[in-house]
Coordinates of C-alpha atoms in Angstrom, one line a residue:
X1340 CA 2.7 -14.1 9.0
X1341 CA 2.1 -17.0 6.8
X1342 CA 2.4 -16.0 2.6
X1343 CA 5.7 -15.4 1.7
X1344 CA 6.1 -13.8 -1.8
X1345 CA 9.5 -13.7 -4.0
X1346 CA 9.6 -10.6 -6.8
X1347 CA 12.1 -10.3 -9.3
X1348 CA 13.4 -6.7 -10.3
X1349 CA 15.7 -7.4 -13.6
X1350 CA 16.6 -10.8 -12.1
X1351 CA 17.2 -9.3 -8.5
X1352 CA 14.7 -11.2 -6.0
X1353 CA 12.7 -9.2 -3.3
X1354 CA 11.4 -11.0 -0.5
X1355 CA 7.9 -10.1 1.0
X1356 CA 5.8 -11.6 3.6
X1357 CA 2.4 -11.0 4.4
X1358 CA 1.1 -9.7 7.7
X1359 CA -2.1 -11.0 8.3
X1360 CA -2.7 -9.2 11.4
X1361 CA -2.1 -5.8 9.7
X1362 CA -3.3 -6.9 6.6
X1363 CA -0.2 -5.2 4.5
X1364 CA 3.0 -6.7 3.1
X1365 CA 6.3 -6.1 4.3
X1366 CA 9.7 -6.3 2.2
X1367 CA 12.8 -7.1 2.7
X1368 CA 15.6 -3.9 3.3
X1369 CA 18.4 -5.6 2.0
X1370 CA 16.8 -7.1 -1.4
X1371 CA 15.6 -3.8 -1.6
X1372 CA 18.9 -1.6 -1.5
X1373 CA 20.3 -4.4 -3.7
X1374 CA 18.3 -4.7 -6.4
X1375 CA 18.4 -0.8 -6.8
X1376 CA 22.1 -1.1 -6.5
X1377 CA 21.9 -3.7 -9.0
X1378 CA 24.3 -5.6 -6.0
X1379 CA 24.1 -10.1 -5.7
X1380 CA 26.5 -10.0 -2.9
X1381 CA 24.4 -10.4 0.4
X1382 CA 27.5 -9.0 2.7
X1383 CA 28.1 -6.0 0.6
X1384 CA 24.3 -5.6 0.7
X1385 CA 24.2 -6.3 4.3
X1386 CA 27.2 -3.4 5.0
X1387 CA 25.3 -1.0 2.5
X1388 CA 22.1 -1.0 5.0
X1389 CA 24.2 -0.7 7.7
X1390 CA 25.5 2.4 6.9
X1391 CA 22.4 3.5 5.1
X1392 CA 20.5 3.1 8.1
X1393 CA 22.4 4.7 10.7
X1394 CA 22.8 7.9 8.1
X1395 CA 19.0 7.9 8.0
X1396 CA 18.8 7.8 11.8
X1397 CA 21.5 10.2 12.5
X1398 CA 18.7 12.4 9.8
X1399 CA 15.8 10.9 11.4
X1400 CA 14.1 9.9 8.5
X1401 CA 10.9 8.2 9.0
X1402 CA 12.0 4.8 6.8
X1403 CA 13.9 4.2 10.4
X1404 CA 11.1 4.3 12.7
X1405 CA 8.9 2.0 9.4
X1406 CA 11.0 -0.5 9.5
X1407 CA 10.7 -4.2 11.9
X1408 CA 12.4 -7.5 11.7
X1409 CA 10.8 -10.6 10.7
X1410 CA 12.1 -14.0 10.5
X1411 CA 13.2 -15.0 6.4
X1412 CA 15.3 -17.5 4.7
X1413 CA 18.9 -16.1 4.3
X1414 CA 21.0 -17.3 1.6
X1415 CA 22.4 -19.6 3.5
X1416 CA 18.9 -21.3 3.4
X1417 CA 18.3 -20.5 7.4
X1418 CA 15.6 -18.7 9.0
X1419 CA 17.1 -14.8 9.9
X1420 CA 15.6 -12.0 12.0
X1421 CA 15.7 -9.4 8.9
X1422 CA 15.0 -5.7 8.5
X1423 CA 11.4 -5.5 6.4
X1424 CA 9.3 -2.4 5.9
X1425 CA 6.1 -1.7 4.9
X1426 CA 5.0 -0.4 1.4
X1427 CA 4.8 3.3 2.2
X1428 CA 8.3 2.4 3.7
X1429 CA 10.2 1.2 0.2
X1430 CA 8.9 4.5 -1.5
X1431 CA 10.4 6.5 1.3
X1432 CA 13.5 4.3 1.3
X1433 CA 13.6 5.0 -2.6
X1434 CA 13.2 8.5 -2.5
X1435 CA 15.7 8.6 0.5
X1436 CA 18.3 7.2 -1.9
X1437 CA 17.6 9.7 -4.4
X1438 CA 19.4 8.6 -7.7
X1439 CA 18.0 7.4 -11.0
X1440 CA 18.6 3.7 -10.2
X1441 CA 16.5 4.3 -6.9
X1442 CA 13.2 6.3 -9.3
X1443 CA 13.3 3.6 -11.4
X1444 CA 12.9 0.8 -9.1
X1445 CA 10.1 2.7 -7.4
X1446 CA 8.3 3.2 -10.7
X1447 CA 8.5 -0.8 -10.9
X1448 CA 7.2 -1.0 -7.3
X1449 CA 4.4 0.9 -8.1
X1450 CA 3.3 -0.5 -10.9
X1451 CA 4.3 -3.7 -11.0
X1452 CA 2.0 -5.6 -8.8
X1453 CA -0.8 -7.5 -10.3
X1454 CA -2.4 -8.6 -7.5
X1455 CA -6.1 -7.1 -6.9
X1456 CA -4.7 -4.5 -4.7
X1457 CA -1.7 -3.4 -7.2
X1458 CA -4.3 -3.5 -9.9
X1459 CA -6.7 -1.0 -7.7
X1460 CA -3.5 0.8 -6.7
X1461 CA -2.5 1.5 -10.7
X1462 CA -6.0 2.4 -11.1
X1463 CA -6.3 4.7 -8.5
X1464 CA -3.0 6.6 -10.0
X1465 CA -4.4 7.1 -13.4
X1466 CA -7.5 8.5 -12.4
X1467 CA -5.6 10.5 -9.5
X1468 CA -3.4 11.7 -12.9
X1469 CA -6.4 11.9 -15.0
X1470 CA -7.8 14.4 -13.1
X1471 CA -11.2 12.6 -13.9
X1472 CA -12.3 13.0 -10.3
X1473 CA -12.5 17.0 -10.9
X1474 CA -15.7 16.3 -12.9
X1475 CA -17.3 14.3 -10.0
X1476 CA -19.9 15.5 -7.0
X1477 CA -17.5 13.3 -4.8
X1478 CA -20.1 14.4 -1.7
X1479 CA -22.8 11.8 -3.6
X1480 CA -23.2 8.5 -3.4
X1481 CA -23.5 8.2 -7.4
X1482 CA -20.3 9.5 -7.6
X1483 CA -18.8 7.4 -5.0
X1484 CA -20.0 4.3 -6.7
X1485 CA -18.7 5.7 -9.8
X1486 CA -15.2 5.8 -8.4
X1487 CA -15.6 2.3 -6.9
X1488 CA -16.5 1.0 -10.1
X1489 CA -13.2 2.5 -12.0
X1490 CA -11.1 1.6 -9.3
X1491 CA -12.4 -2.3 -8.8
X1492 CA -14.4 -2.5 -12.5
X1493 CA -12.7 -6.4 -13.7
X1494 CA -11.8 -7.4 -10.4
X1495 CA -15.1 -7.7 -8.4
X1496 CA -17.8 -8.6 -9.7
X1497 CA -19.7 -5.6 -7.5
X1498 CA -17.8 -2.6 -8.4
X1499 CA -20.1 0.5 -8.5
X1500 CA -23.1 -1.4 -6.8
X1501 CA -24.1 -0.8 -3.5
X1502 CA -23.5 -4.2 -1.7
X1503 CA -26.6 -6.1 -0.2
X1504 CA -24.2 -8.4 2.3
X1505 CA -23.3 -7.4 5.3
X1506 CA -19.7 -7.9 5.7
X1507 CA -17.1 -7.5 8.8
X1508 CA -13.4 -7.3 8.9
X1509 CA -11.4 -8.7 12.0
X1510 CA -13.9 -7.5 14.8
X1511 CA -15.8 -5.0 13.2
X1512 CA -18.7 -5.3 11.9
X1513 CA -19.9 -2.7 8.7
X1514 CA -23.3 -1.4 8.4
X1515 CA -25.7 -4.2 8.3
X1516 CA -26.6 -4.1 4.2
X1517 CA -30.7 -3.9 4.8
X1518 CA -30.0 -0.5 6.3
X1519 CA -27.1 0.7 3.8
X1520 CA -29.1 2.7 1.1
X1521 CA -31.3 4.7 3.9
X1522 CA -27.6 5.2 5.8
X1523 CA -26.3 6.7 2.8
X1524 CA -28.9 9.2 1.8
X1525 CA -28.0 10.7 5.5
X1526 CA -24.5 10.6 4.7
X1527 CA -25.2 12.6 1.6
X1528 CA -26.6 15.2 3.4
X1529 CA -24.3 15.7 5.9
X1530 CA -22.8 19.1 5.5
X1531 CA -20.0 19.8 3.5
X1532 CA -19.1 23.6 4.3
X1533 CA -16.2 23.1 5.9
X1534 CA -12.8 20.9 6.0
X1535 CA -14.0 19.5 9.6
X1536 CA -17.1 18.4 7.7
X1537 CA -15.7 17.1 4.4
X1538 CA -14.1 14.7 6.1
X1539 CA -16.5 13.7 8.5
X1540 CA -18.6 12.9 5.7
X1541 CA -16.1 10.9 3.6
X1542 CA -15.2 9.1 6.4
X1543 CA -18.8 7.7 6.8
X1544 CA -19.4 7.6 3.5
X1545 CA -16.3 5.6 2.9
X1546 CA -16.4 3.5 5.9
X1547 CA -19.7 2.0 6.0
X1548 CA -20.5 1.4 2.2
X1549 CA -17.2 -1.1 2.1

């Protein structure tokens, strides 16, 4: 865990820290719960989890079994073992809520991030909303690359183009780029007949032309 990163819903700070191992962020419960309660008081926020928490448990809601303690600087300006939980935890939390004040932080969420990967992720929405994908033959590469290029078009350099590097992440190591192309044009034949098979197919397709 090393990049810690501070947000501010209408004035309210949310505390997130990066995960380096998992490669994901992970935010703080209680800055959470009280910027949709619009709450400054750390102890009444504190309380508000509390019983939050053990009513989501008691319904054995999955924002529960998300959520892990990491070390963060309390008010008090000491490091605290704190509840955090992962992206796809706040919209659950949100949703769990279930008022206005909780929608409307989670539209904020969403959207607000301006990093590469909130700018993808809005991206990714509209063209999820657009319904532009309907007019694609997503089993080709063409149209793979097409959706690349919408999705990452301003933000790398080679969106839409089939890399020529080969790349790795942690220990694994992608298709080796002098082989890519021939790979793909076997990947985009692969049968497509079935749900077993469609996602087979994307998976490869997906997978090795990161």
């Amino acid at each position: 865990m090393s990049k810690i990163s501070i947000r501010f819903y209408k004035d309210h700070k949310v505390r997130a820290v990066w995960d380096e191992e998992h490669n994901h962020w992970w935010f703080s419960a209680l800055d959470i719960v009280g910027a949709i309660n619009q709450q400054d008081d750390h102890e009444k926020n504190r309380n508000y989890w509390k019983y939050l928490k053990a009513k989501l448990q008691k319904e054995q809601s999955e924002v529960v079994s998300d959520t892990t303690q990491l070390k963060l600087t309390a008010p008090d300006g000491k490091k605290r073992m704190t509840d955090v939980i992962s992206q796809a935890g706040v919209d659950k939390l949100a949703r769990a809520i279930r008022n206005q004040q909780a929608m409307n932080f989670l539209d904020w969420f969403t959207y607000s991030d301006n990093t590469i990967d909130g700018q993808s992720r809005k991206k990714a929405y509209t063209l999820w909303e657009s319904n532009l994908v309907a007019d694609k033959d997503v089993g080709k590469v063409k149209a793979l690359q097409q959706i690349h290029a919408y999705l990452f078009g301003g933000l790398y350099d080679f969106a839409g183009k089939i890399r020529t590097k080969t790349i790795a992440k942690g220990n694994t190591l992608f298709c080796l780029a002098e082989h890519l192309r021939n790979y793909l044009k076997t990947v985009e034949a692969m049968p497509e007949t079935t749900f077993d098979e469609i996602v087979e197919k994307y998976v490869e397709m997906t997978v090795k032309s990161s």
